[in-house]
Short mmCIF file of C-alpha atoms in Angstrom, two decimals:
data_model
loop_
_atom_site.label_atom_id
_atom_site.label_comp_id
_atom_site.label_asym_id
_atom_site.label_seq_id
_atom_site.Cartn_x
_atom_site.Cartn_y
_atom_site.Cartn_z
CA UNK M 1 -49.12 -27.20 16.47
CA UNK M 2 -49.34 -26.07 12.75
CA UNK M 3 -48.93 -21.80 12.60
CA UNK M 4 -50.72 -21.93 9.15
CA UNK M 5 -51.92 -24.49 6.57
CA UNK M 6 -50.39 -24.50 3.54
CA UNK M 7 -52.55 -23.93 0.59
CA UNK M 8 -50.14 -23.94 -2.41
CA UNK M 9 -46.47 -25.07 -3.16
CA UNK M 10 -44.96 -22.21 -2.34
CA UNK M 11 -46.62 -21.61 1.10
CA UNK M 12 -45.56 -25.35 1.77
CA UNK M 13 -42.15 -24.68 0.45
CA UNK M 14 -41.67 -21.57 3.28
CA UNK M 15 -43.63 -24.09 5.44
CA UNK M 16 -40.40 -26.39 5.35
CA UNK M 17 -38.18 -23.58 5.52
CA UNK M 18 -40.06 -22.88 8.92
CA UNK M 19 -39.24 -26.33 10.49
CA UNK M 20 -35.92 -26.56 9.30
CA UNK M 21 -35.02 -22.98 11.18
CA UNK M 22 -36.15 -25.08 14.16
CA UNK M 23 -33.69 -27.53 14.02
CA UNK M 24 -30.88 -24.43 13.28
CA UNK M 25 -32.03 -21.59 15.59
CA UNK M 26 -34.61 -22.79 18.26
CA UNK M 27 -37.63 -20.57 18.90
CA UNK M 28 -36.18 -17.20 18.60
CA UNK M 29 -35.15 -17.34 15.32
CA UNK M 30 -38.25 -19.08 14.41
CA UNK M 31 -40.00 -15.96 15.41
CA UNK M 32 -37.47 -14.47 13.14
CA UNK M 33 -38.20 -16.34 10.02
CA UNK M 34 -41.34 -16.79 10.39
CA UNK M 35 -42.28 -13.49 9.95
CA UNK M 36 -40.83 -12.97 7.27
CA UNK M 37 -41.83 -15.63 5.65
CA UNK M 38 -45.46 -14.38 7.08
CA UNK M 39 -45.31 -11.25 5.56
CA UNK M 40 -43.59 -12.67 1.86
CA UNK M 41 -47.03 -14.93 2.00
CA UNK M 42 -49.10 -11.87 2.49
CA UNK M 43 -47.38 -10.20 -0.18
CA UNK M 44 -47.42 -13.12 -2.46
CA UNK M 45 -51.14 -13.66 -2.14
CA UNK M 46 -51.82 -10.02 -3.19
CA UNK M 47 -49.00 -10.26 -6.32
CA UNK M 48 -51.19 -12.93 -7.48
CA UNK M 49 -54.30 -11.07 -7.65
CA UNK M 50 -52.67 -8.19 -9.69
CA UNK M 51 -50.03 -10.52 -11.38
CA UNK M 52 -49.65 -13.23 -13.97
CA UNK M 53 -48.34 -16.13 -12.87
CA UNK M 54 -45.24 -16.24 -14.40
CA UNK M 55 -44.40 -13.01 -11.71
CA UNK M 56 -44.33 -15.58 -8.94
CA UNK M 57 -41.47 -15.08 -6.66
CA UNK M 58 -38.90 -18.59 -7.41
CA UNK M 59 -39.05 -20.45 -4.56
CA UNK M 60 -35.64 -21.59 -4.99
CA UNK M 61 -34.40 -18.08 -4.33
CA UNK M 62 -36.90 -17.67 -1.07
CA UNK M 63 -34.89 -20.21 -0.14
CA UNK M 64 -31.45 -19.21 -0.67
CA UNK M 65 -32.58 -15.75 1.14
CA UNK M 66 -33.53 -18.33 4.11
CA UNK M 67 -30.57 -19.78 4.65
CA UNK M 68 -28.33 -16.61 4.19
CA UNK M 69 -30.25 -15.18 7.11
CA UNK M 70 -29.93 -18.67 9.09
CA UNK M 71 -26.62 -18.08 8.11
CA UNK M 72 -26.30 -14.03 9.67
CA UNK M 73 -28.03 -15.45 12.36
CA UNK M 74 -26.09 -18.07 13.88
CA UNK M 75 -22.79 -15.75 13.32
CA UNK M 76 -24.78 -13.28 15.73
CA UNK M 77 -25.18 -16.15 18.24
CA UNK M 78 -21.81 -16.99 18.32
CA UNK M 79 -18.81 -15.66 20.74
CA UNK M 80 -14.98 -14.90 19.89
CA UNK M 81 -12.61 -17.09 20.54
CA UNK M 82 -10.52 -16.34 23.45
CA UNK M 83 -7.58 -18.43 21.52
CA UNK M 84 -6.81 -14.91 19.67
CA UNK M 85 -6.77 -12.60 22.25
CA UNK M 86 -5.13 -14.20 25.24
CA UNK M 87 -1.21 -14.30 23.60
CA UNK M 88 -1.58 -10.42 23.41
CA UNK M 89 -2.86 -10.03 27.04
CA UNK M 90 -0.15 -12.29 28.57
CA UNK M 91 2.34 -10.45 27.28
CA UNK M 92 0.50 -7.20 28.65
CA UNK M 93 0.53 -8.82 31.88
CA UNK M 94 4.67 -8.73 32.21
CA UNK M 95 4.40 -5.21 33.22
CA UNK M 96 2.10 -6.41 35.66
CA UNK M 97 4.82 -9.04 36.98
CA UNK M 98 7.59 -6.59 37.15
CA UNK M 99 5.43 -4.36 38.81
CA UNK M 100 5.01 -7.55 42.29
CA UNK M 101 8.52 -8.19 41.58
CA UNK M 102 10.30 -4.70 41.92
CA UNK M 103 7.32 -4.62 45.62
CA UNK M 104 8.88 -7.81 46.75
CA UNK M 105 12.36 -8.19 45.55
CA UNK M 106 13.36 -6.06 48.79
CA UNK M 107 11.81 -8.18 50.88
CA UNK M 108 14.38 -10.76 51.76
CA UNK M 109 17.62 -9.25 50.61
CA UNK M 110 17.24 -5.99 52.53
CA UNK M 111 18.86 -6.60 55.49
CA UNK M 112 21.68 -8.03 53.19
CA UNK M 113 21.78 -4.95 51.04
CA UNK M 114 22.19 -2.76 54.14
CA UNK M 115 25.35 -4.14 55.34
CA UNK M 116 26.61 -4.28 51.86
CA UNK M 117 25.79 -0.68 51.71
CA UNK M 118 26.50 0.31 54.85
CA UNK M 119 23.44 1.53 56.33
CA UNK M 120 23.00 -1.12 58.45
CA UNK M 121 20.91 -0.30 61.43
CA UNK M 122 19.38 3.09 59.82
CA UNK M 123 15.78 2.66 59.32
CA UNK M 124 15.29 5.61 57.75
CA UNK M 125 17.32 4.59 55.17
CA UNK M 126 15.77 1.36 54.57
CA UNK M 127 12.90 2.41 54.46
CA UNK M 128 14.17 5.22 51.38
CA UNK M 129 15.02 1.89 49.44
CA UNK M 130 11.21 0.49 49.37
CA UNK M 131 9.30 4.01 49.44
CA UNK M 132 11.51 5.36 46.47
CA UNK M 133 9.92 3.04 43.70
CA UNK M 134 6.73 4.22 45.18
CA UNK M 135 7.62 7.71 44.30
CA UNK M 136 8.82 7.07 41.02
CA UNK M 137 5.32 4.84 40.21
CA UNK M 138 3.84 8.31 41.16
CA UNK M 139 5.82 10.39 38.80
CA UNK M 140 5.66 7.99 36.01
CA UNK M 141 1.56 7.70 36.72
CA UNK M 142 1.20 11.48 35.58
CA UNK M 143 2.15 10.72 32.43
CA UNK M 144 1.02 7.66 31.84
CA UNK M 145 -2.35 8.10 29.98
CA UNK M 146 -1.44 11.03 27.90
CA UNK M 147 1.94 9.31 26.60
CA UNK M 148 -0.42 6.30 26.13
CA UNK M 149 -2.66 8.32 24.04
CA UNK M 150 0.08 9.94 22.24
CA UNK M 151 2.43 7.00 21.00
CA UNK M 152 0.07 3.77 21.34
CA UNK M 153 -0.07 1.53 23.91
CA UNK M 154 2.24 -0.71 21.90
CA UNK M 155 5.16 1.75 22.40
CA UNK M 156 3.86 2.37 25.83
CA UNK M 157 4.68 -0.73 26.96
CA UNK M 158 8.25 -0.68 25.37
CA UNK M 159 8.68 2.88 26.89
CA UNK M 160 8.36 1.78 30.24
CA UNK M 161 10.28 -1.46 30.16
CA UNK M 162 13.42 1.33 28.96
CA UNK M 163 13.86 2.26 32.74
CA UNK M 164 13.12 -1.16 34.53
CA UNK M 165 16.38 -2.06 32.31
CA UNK M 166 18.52 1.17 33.14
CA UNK M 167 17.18 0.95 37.06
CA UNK M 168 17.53 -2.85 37.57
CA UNK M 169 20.75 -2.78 36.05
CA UNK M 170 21.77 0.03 38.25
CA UNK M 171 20.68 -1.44 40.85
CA UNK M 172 22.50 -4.62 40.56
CA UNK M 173 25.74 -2.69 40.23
CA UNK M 174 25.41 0.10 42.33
CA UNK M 175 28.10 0.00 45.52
CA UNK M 176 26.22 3.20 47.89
CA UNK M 177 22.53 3.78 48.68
CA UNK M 178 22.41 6.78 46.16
CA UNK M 179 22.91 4.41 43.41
CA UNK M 180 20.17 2.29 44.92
CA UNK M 181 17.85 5.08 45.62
CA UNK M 182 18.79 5.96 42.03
CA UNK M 183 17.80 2.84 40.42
CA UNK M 184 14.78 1.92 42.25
CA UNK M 185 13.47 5.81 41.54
CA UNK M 186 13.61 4.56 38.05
CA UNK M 187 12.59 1.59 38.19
CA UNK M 188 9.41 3.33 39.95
CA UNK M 189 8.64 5.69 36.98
CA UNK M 190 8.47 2.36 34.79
CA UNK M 191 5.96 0.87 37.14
CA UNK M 192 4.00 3.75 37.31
CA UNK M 193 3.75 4.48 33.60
CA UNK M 194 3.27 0.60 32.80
CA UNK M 195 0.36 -1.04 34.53
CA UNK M 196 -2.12 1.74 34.20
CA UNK M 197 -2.17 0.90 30.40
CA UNK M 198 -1.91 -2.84 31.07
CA UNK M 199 -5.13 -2.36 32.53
CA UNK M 200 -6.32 -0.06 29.73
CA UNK M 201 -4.89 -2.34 27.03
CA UNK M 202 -6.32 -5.88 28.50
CA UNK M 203 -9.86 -4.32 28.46
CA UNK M 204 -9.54 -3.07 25.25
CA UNK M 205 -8.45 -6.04 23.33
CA UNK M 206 -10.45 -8.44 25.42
CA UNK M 207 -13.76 -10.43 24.05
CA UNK M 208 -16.47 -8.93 26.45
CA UNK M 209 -17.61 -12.39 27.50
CA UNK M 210 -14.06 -12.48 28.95
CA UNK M 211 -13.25 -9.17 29.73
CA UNK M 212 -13.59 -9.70 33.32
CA UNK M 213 -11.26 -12.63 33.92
CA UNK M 214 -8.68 -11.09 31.53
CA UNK M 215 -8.94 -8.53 33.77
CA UNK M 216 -8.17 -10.85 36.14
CA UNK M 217 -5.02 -11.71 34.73
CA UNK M 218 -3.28 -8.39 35.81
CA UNK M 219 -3.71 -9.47 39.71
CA UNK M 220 -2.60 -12.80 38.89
CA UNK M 221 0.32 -11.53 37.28
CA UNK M 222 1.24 -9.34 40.51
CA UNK M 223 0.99 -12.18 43.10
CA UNK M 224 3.17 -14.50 40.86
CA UNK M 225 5.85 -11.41 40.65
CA UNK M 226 5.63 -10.93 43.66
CA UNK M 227 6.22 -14.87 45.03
CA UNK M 228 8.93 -15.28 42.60
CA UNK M 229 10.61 -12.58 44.19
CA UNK M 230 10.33 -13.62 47.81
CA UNK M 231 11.63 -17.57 46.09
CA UNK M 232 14.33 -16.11 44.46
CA UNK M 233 15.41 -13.90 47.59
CA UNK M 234 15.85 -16.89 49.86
CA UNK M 235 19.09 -17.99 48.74
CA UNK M 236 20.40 -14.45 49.95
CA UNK M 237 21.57 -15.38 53.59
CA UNK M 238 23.66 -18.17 52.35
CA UNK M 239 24.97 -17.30 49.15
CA UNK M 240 27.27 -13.25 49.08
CA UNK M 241 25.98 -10.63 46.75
CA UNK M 242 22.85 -12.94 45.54
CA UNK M 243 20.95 -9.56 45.96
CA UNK M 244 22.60 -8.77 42.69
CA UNK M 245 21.56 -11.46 41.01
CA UNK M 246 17.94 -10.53 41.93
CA UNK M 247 17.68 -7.43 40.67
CA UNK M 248 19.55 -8.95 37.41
CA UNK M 249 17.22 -10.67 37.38
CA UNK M 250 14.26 -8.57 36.81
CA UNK M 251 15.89 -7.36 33.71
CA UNK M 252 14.51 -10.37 31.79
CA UNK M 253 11.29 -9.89 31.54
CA UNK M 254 11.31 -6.06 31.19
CA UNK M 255 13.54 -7.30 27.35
CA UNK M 256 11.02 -10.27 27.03
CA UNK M 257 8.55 -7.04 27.20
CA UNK M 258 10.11 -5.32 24.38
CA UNK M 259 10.20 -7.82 22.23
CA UNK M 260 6.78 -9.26 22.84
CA UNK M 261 5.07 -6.20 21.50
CA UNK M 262 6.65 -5.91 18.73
CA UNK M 263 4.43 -8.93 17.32
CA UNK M 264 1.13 -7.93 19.58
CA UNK M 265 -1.95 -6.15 18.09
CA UNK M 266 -2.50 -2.05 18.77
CA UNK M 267 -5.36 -1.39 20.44
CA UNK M 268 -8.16 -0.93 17.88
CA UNK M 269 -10.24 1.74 19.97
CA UNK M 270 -6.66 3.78 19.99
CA UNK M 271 -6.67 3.18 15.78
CA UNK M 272 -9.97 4.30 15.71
CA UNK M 273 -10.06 7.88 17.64
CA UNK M 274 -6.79 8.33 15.47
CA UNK M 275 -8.87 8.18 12.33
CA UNK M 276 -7.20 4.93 11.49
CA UNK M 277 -10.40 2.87 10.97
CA UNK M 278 -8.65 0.54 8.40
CA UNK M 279 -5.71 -0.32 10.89
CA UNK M 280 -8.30 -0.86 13.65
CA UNK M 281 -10.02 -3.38 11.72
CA UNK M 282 -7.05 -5.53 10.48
CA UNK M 283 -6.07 -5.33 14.38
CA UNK M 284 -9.80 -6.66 15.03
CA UNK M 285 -9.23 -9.86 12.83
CA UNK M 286 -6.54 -10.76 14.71
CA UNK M 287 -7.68 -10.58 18.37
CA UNK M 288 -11.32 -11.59 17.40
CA UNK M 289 -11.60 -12.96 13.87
CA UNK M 290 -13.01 -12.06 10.44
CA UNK M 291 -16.54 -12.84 11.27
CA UNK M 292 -16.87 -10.44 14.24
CA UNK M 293 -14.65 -7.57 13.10
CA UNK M 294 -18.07 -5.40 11.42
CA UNK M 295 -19.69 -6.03 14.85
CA UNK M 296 -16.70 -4.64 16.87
CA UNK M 297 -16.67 -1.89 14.89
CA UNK M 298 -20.29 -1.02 15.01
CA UNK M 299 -19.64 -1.05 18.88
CA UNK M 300 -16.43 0.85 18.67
CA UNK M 301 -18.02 3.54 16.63
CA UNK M 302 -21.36 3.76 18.79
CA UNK M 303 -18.68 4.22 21.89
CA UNK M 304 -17.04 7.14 20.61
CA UNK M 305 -20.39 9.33 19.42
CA UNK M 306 -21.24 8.69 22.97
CA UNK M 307 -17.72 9.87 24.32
CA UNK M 308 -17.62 12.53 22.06
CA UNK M 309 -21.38 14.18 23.22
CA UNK M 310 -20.76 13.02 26.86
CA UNK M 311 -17.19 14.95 27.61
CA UNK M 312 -16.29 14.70 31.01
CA UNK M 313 -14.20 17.86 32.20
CA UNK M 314 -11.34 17.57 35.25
CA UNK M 315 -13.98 19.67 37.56
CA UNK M 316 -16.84 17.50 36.90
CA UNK M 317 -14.81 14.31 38.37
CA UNK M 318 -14.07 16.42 41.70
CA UNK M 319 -17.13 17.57 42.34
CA UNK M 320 -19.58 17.50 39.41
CA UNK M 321 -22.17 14.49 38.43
CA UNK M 322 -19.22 11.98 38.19
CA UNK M 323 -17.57 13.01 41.79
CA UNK M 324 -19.54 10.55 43.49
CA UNK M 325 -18.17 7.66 41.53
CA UNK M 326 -14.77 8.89 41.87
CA UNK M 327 -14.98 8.97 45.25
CA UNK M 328 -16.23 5.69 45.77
CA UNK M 329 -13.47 4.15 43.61
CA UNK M 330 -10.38 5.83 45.00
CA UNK M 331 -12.45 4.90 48.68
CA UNK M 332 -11.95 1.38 47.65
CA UNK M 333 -8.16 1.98 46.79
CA UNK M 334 -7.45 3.65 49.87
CA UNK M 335 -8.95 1.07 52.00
CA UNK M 336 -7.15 -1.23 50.18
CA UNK M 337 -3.91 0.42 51.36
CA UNK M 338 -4.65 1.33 54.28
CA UNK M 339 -5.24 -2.33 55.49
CA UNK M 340 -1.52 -2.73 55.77
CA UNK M 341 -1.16 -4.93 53.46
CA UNK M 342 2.20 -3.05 51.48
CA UNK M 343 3.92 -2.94 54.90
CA UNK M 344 3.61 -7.05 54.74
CA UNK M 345 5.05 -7.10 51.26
CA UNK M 346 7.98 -5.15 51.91
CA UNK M 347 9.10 -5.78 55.08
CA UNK M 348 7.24 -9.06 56.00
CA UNK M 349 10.86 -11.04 56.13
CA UNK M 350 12.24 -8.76 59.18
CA UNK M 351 8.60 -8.50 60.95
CA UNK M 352 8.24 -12.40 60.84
CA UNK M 353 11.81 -13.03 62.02
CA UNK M 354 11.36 -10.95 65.22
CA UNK M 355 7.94 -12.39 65.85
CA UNK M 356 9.87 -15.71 66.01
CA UNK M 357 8.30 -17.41 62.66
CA UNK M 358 10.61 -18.73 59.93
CA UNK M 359 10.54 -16.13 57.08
CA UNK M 360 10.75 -18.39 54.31
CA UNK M 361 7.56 -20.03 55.54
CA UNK M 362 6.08 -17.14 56.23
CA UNK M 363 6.54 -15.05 52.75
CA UNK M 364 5.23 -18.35 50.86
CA UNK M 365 2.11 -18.75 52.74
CA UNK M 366 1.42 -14.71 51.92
CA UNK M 367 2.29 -15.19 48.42
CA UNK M 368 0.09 -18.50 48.48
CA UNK M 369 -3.00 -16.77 50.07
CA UNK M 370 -2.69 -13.54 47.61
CA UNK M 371 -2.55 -15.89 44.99
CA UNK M 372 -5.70 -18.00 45.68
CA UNK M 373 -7.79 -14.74 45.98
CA UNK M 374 -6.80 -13.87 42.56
CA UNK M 375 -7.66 -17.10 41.02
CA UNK M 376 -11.37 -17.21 43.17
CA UNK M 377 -11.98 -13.70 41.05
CA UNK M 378 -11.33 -14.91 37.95
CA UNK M 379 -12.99 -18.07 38.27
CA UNK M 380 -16.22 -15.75 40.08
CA UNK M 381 -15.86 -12.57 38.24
CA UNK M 382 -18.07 -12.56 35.18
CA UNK M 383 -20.62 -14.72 37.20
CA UNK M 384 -21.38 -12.95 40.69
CA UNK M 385 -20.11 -9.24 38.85
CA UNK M 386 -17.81 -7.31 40.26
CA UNK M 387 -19.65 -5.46 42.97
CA UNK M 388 -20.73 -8.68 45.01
CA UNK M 389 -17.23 -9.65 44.84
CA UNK M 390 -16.34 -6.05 46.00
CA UNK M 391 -18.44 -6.42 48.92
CA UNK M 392 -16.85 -10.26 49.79
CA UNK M 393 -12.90 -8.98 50.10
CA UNK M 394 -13.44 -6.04 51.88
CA UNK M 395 -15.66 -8.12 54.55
CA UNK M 396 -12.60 -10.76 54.21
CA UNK M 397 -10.28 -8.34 54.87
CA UNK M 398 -12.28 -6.78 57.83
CA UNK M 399 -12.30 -9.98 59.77
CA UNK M 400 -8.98 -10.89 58.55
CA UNK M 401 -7.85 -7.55 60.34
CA UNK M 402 -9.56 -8.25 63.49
CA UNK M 403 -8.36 -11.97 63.74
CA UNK M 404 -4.53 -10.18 63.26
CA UNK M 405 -5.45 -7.56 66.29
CA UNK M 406 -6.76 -10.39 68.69
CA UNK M 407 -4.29 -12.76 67.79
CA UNK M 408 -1.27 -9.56 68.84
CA UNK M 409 -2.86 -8.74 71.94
CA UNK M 410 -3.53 -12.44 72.97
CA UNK M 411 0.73 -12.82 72.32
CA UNK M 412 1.43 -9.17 73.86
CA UNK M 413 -0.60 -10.49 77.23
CA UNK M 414 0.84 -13.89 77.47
CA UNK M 415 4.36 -12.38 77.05
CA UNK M 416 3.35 -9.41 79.92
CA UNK M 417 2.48 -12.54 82.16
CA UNK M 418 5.70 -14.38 81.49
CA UNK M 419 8.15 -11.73 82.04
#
């Protein structure tokens, strides 16, 4: 169906332009053009009632404004390429790796390091050895985002590989539990400063029609710390001071860290609120390309006018407008914890052992199982959003809970009856 008839050359001429949008654009852009092709006829029918004819508008140069809008327009319609970003956010994700691997790298060798110590039998003391890296990830936590905003997140990252190196290494050589309670308080402060701006970092480097299953990468990176630390521990009961060689062995990606960011991108959005706008878009070419830097920084400058009207003050999160969605989010943390599912990673070796299962087996099916969760939210994330799959694992982990309960006091009766 014809819009209009063409009455001269030049309405026939924007007339083609018209059908070859079609081909280009589909019917949105259509719309596009062919208003403003609509409105040049208008204007061109009135020119030549007040005009001579030699005023005519060229329609060589009606065309050549066409196709530098078909031109705008497609670069609209397209995406980034994840190919830029994603080198950047793996290496992010190393903190994220270190950060399973210190959780799990206790697992198998603690009995091991006990008698080696020579706190074998105090439980109180092994339990010091897992719970101080907790303490230090607190410590290291509270400084995290200010030293983040301060330096970069570039140097972040290097600044909290610094004592994964000096406690690893001290706690591969250490020959009492103060040096281990040392080193893994150190270690700690690393983890704690580290992941909260791999999170940061990821999100703000990301494409945002990938941000969720970069996002994604971070868990991913945990569970695959954290098996390779439960594989590398079972060589411990057979082989004399390979609990050493563990914690040696997280040194290696803590100096793969190091160097890594010395070739990865700043975080534009850090550039920017530094008054670095050129830096910030030179950083944008790389993680998105040239064609898509002026729209990232039309979003990146529309962001911060709204952070800078909308200032959020420490009293408003705690019981202000925003309370409510702080409380729901550190809710979902603490039920998160509070499922038990720490006390699995650290200590699942001697739990499994006394309930009579092989340990070995054990620790790889947990590692397996966190590990296929992570890779269902990344596949599911930016398609069901993040609240459905909120509401999925926490009813997952409800019945998982229950099936654990019923399954205990099924064994706990049938061993009552047999003894």
């Amino acid at each position: 169906m014809n819009w209009f008839t063409p009455d001269n050359d030049m309405e026939l001429n924007c007339y083609n332009i018209v059908g070859r949008s079609h081909s280009k654009l589909g019917n949105l852009e259509d719309l596009l053009i062919f208003g403003m092709l609509g409105n040049l006829q208008v204007s061109s029918s009135i020119h030549k009632r007040m005009t001579a004819p030699r005023d005519y508008i060229d329609p060589s140069d009606l065309e050549d404004s066409s196709e530098r809008l078909l031109s705008d327009l497609e670069q609209e319609t397209t995406v980034p390429s994840w190919k830029l970003s994603i080198p950047h956010v793996l290496a992010a994700t190393i903190v994220s790796f270190l950060f399973g691997y210190h959780l799990g790298v206790v697992n198998e060798p603690l009995e091991r390091i006990s008698v080696d110590l020579g706190f074998h039998g105090n439980t109180l003391a092994e339990g010091l050895v897992v719970s101080t890296l907790l303490a230090g990830a607190f410590v290291g936590s509270l400084f995290s985002g200010w030293i983040a905003d301060e330096v970069g997140r570039r140097r972040t990252f290097q600044l909290c590989a610094l004592p994964m190196l000096v406690g690893g290494s001290l706690c591969a050589t250490t020959k009492n539990l103060a040096g281990m309670l040392l080193g893994r308080f150190i270690v700690g402060t690393g983890l704690g400063l580290g992941p909260p701006v791999a999170s940061l970092y990821v999100s703000e480097i990301s494409p945002a029609h990938v941000r969720g299953t970069y996002g994604s990468f971070i868990q991913i990176a945990t569970c695959l710390g954290l098996m390779g630390a439960l594989l590398i521990g079972i060589p411990v009961t057979s082989i004399v001071g390979w609990w050493r060689i563990c914690f040696w062995i997280s040194t290696i990606p803590a100096a793969v860290l190091i160097f890594a960011m010395m070739f990865c991108a700043e975080s534009p959005h850090w550039l920017y609120k530094r008054g670095r706008s050129f830096e910030a878009e030179a950083e944008f070419e790389k993680l998105l390309g040239g064609s898509h830097v002026q729209a990232a920084m039309a979003e990146l400058s529309k962001t911060d006018r709204g952070d800078e009207t909308d200032s959020v003050k420490l009293s408003e999160l705690l019981y202000g407008r925003h309370s409510r969605v702080v409380f729901i989010g550190s809710t979902l943390f603490a039920l998160q914890q509070l499922s038990g599912i720490n006390a699995v990673f650290y200590f699942s070796s001697t739990v499994f052992r006394r309930a009579g299962v092989s340990s070995n087996l054990a620790n790889g099916l947990v590692g397996i199982a966190n590990l296929i969760g992570s890779i269902i939210a990344l596949i599911l994330i930016d398609k069901l959003g993040r609240r459905v799959l909120l509401l999925w694992s926490f009813f997952g982990m409800a019945v998982s809970m229950a099936l654990q309960v019923l399954t205990a006091g099924l064994f706990a009766s049938s061993s009552d009856l047999f003894t």
